[in-house]
XYZ file of C-alpha atoms in Angstrom:
272
model
C 7.437 -31.956 -13.027
C 7.212 -30.398 -9.567
C 3.914 -30.507 -7.685
C 2.060 -27.525 -6.297
C -1.060 -26.037 -4.757
C -2.858 -22.707 -4.916
C -3.735 -21.682 -1.356
C -5.534 -18.399 -0.641
C -8.956 -16.933 0.053
C -11.553 -18.053 -2.457
C -12.859 -14.490 -2.686
C -9.941 -13.304 -4.829
C -8.490 -16.476 -6.259
C -10.121 -16.172 -9.693
C -8.949 -12.588 -10.162
C -5.377 -13.418 -9.080
C -5.006 -16.912 -10.564
C -7.372 -16.886 -13.502
C -8.138 -19.917 -15.640
C -5.557 -18.688 -18.147
C -2.936 -18.158 -15.434
C -3.546 -21.605 -13.986
C -3.143 -23.111 -17.435
C 0.191 -21.332 -17.801
C 1.319 -22.531 -14.362
C 0.296 -26.068 -15.285
C 2.849 -26.071 -18.088
C 5.557 -26.004 -15.429
C 3.941 -27.276 -12.211
C 1.469 -30.094 -11.651
C -1.351 -28.526 -9.643
C -2.568 -31.254 -7.319
C -6.057 -29.830 -6.729
C -8.379 -26.912 -7.317
C -7.493 -23.782 -5.276
C -7.863 -24.298 -1.525
C -8.245 -21.875 1.361
C -5.759 -21.874 4.241
C -8.277 -23.822 6.303
C -9.186 -26.310 3.574
C -5.609 -27.273 2.765
C -5.152 -28.604 6.303
C -7.926 -31.111 5.591
C -5.751 -32.692 2.854
C -2.460 -33.631 4.552
C -1.636 -36.023 1.725
C -1.625 -33.120 -0.748
C 0.499 -30.897 1.490
C 2.950 -33.755 1.957
C 3.532 -33.857 -1.810
C 3.613 -30.096 -2.367
C 6.853 -28.544 -3.535
C 5.532 -25.155 -4.662
C 2.730 -23.020 -3.181
C 1.032 -20.215 -5.080
C -0.756 -17.889 -2.705
C -2.063 -14.371 -2.078
C -4.532 -12.702 0.268
C -5.700 -15.188 2.876
C -2.466 -17.158 2.790
C -1.571 -19.479 5.666
C 1.098 -18.524 8.179
C 4.211 -20.426 7.171
C 5.306 -21.460 10.646
C 6.874 -24.667 11.972
C 3.498 -26.366 12.321
C 2.528 -25.694 8.711
C 5.947 -26.558 7.314
C 5.928 -29.911 9.103
C 2.895 -30.780 7.000
C 4.739 -29.721 3.820
C 8.184 -31.325 4.185
C 8.974 -31.051 0.456
C 8.097 -27.348 0.088
C 10.771 -25.495 -1.903
C 9.162 -22.233 -2.998
C 6.313 -19.830 -2.194
C 4.886 -17.454 -4.791
C 2.821 -14.718 -3.108
C 0.600 -12.554 -5.310
C 0.487 -9.706 -2.793
C 2.766 -7.196 -1.124
C 4.359 -7.652 2.270
C 4.532 -11.081 3.885
C 5.911 -9.879 7.230
C 3.071 -11.462 9.189
C 3.149 -14.732 7.259
C 6.807 -15.737 7.307
C 8.720 -17.161 10.245
C 12.370 -18.051 10.703
C 11.415 -21.649 9.923
C 10.990 -20.651 6.269
C 14.549 -19.310 6.065
C 15.963 -22.192 8.095
C 14.504 -24.568 5.518
C 15.995 -22.575 2.646
C 12.572 -22.067 1.057
C 12.543 -19.492 -1.737
C 9.954 -16.715 -1.438
C 8.825 -14.185 -4.006
C 6.098 -11.541 -3.746
C 4.327 -9.160 -6.097
C 5.147 -6.084 -4.023
C 6.884 -4.305 -6.913
C 4.025 -5.012 -9.324
C 1.384 -4.113 -6.728
C 3.114 -0.793 -6.065
C 2.414 0.420 -9.602
C -1.401 0.944 -9.426
C -1.150 2.389 -5.899
C 1.484 4.876 -7.021
C -0.567 5.753 -10.118
C -3.600 6.390 -7.920
C -1.515 8.520 -5.560
C -0.178 10.684 -8.387
C -3.690 11.149 -9.787
C -4.845 12.421 -6.392
C -1.817 14.686 -5.969
C -2.493 16.393 -9.296
C -6.281 16.598 -8.867
C -5.958 17.932 -5.327
C -3.456 20.604 -6.324
C -6.100 21.798 -8.799
C -8.466 22.272 -5.804
C -10.613 19.511 -7.246
C -11.870 18.134 -3.943
C -12.508 21.578 -2.452
C -14.601 22.577 -5.445
C -16.457 19.257 -5.327
C -17.373 19.792 -1.670
C -18.471 23.369 -2.283
C -20.647 22.422 -5.259
C -22.299 19.692 -3.195
C -22.964 22.201 -0.406
C -24.139 25.206 -2.459
C -25.703 23.302 -5.380
C -24.247 25.771 -7.872
C -21.275 26.157 -10.185
C -18.242 27.609 -8.396
C -16.880 29.855 -11.142
C -13.937 31.871 -9.830
C -14.460 30.607 -6.285
C -10.955 29.128 -6.098
C -7.739 30.206 -7.732
C -6.057 26.967 -8.758
C -2.288 27.081 -8.407
C -1.903 23.674 -10.003
C 1.220 21.590 -9.494
C 3.893 24.074 -10.549
C 6.516 24.523 -7.810
C 4.254 23.018 -5.142
C 5.703 20.749 -2.463
C 4.824 17.069 -2.110
C 5.995 15.170 0.961
C 6.385 11.379 0.794
C 6.276 9.622 4.151
C 8.476 6.540 3.605
C 10.304 5.558 0.450
C 8.760 2.099 0.385
C 8.119 0.353 -2.919
C 5.006 2.505 -3.371
C 6.804 5.631 -2.163
C 9.670 5.107 -4.623
C 7.316 4.404 -7.515
C 5.318 7.533 -6.641
C 8.555 9.538 -6.616
C 9.427 8.138 -10.045
C 6.015 8.994 -11.504
C 6.152 12.540 -10.098
C 9.452 13.340 -11.853
C 7.905 14.733 -15.077
C 6.088 17.416 -13.047
C 7.729 20.624 -11.853
C 7.235 19.811 -8.182
C 9.458 20.007 -5.132
C 9.460 16.567 -3.483
C 10.659 15.942 0.069
C 10.627 12.731 2.053
C 10.688 11.379 5.579
C 12.282 7.969 5.974
C 14.672 7.181 8.838
C 15.954 4.136 6.938
C 17.103 6.118 3.889
C 20.527 7.743 4.087
C 21.277 11.268 2.867
C 23.461 9.733 0.158
C 20.642 7.514 -1.113
C 18.162 10.418 -0.976
C 20.561 12.509 -3.080
C 20.789 9.709 -5.661
C 16.991 9.562 -5.782
C 16.801 13.338 -6.167
C 14.689 13.940 -3.073
C 15.334 16.043 0.026
C 15.178 14.363 3.441
C 13.297 16.252 6.158
C 11.850 15.483 9.576
C 8.255 14.315 9.864
C 7.332 17.637 11.452
C 8.987 19.609 8.654
C 7.238 17.498 6.038
C 3.748 18.158 7.398
C 4.339 21.854 8.050
C 5.915 22.543 4.664
C 4.074 20.308 2.177
C 1.052 21.153 0.039
C 0.453 17.382 -0.149
C 1.589 14.846 2.455
C 1.320 11.280 1.156
C 1.682 8.303 3.506
C 3.457 5.151 2.270
C 4.841 3.614 5.483
C 4.521 -0.086 6.326
C 2.343 -1.068 9.273
C 4.777 -1.977 12.038
C 4.559 -1.725 15.838
C 6.715 1.415 15.526
C 4.415 3.086 12.971
C 1.018 2.449 14.590
C -0.491 5.864 15.388
C 2.559 7.645 13.941
C 0.444 10.304 12.201
C -1.249 12.313 14.942
C -3.472 15.349 15.226
C -0.617 17.766 15.915
C 1.069 16.869 12.626
C -2.172 17.209 10.676
C -3.105 20.483 12.368
C 0.300 21.938 11.430
C -0.398 21.606 7.703
C -0.521 24.613 5.385
C -3.794 26.267 4.380
C -5.654 24.107 1.813
C -3.163 21.250 2.218
C -3.975 17.643 1.375
C -3.234 14.428 3.286
C -3.282 11.137 1.359
C -3.168 7.692 2.966
C -2.679 4.698 0.687
C -0.699 2.749 3.312
C -2.629 1.404 6.329
C -5.334 3.049 8.387
C -3.813 2.137 11.758
C -0.759 4.317 11.058
C -3.056 7.336 11.468
C -4.776 8.291 14.700
C -8.089 8.556 12.924
C -10.078 10.071 15.805
C -7.544 12.885 15.931
C -7.743 13.211 12.147
C -11.510 13.667 12.420
C -11.146 16.345 15.086
C -8.612 18.261 12.988
C -10.869 18.066 9.926
C -13.761 19.505 11.946
C -11.625 22.499 12.911
C -9.796 22.895 9.581
C -12.377 22.782 6.784
C -9.674 23.976 4.375
C -7.808 20.662 4.674
C -8.559 17.584 2.587
C -7.980 13.967 3.628
C -7.991 11.306 0.913
C -8.249 7.920 2.607
C -7.681 4.902 0.391
C -7.418 2.809 3.564
C -9.002 2.891 7.023
C -8.813 1.065 10.335
C -10.571 -1.313 10.436
C -10.752 -2.241 6.779
C -13.247 -2.340 5.222
C -14.563 0.653 7.183
């Protein structure tokens, strides 16, 4: 039986690798110790030296040359999170180590949340909520709700979450457009979505939903000009990363455009 360790932050380890999950893992892998943090595992070089499989998640170590030297037998990494871009180095691939993540599984609840907000927002739900809080009275007839029928939803990036959101939106009679420079026109046609520029997406969408990865190229990509160009009563949703949005500019636009709604599942820094 191969030998392994669970290495991640202790804050989430029980929710990710529950007692039942650990018992299931133990049928296939001999877990050498109780879960360790990235810092704690370095205090047990004898365990790392034996480790062939690492189960990890949030708070994982960076798998660089220094770490891999301490784990010469490592064959596979199971990561119970999404992207590992900041954790993997070329040393992992040079060693032929297998890596798997939960990015597809993790995309499901984020996409479900996004769709719930798209539908609720298109019913003017957040506008009515704000007005009730302000006036302290029922807003009968205050807003004419157009609902979702023939409204336009713009998806910024067809990432795993973006693609799952697109899939979940299909039963609704919506027009969906996307901005993604890495998706070809041919692929967009197969997915049944129209490609547009970022400027066209913000100016033409009733809902603009951000699903881009956080990369040097995407930091600050969503600026005040894009947000200010949005249609009357439009909605901006961010379930990606806060740093992709120039949040100070977002605040200034929201002060000037009280008709707009921003739904921020993420912020920079996080937690806010």
